[in-house]
Amino acid sequence: MEYFNISDMNEASRDPAEFIRWSQERYDAKVEAAALQIREAAEHGKPLVLLSGPSGSGKTTTAGRITQWLTDHGHPSHTLSMDNYYFRRADGWMPRDEEGQIDYESPEIIDMPLLRQHLEMMAECRPVEMPTFDFAGQRRAEKTIPVHRKPGEIIVMEGIHALNPQVLGQEAELATGIYISVRTRVRDDNGFVLHPSRIRLARRLLRDFRHRGQNYADTVKKLRSVDRGERLYINPHKNSAAVQFDTFIPYELAVYRNEVLIYLNKVDATLLEDLGVSELMPMLRQIDPISEKFVPEHALIQEFIGDED
């Protein structure tokens, strides 16, 4: 387990360009190490990669960086999203949690038989028509995406349930598993430690507000459901992954600081306290801010702060 001290963070922030360059090198080294392990596994009969991690872990960016490294080094690779296999049953049934609310974190919203069939067909280089899901309409779209893996190519499938054996069945044996999340703890001078889940929360607060039309209170209110989903459906399978990847970016809280503090201060304090979010604010206040203008376009945190395509 790695710790990063706020005092060290503030010292490094005096030269933000160098701090960001050093942080990017750390992340790139992890991408390369993961890609090398995937390449070796592919040469021994595992042409698929299953990349999982909780919400806010940076799955989309990390999957893309790994496929780019593999492609640049002679192993053409493609990233696919397991979200495309979301579906609603014809009878309208949806899984529910203990409070009777729709459980959007449940693996039962995945079309498991179709996903397993397609993974097997991809491994055998047979063409598939991958479905797409209309999130606005909450239904499977008519559009499909043709996927035809060629011999030697690698497919990276990313999604929160990508390591769940209930979802994948025997097809998991054809793949290298990767689990990514924020694992580093941030510590202040008094010894208080910020849990990595709160760093992922900061990422989601920014992403949901900037790109999904949700205010900070909306995202905070979903926290109990998101945490429940991680506990039940993601964490039990993380140790099965061959590759463990910490996506903590040492300068990221300095970039998030000002905006997150401004908008969290507008959320009901009792709600923040009840959900354990209030501890994030005093930690952020101790961090010297870094302007977003220093963040490169290819940085992982652009997944949360950057413009969407």
Coordinates of C-alpha atoms in Angstrom, one line a residue, residues 4-6 8-26 248-255 287-288 290:
F4 CA 1.4 10.2 -0.7
N5 CA 1.8 13.1 1.7
I6 CA 0.1 16.4 1.1
D8 CA 5.1 16.5 -0.7
M9 CA 2.3 17.2 -3.1
N10 CA 2.4 20.9 -2.3
E11 CA 6.2 21.0 -2.6
A12 CA 6.0 19.4 -6.1
S13 CA 3.2 21.8 -7.1
R14 CA 5.7 24.7 -7.1
D15 CA 6.7 23.4 -10.5
P16 CA 3.4 22.1 -11.9
A17 CA 4.8 21.2 -15.3
E18 CA 7.5 19.0 -13.9
F19 CA 5.1 17.5 -11.3
I20 CA 2.7 16.5 -14.1
R21 CA 5.5 15.2 -16.3
W22 CA 6.8 13.0 -13.5
S23 CA 3.3 11.7 -12.7
Q24 CA 2.6 10.9 -16.3
E25 CA 5.8 8.9 -16.5
R26 CA 4.7 6.8 -13.5
F248 CA -3.8 7.3 -8.6
I249 CA -2.4 10.4 -10.3
P250 CA -0.2 12.4 -7.7
Y251 CA -1.3 15.8 -8.9
E252 CA -5.0 15.2 -9.5
L253 CA -6.4 16.5 -6.2
A254 CA -4.6 19.7 -6.7
V255 CA -6.4 20.1 -10.1
I287 CA -3.7 21.2 -1.0
D288 CA -2.3 24.0 -3.2
I290 CA -2.9 23.5 -9.9

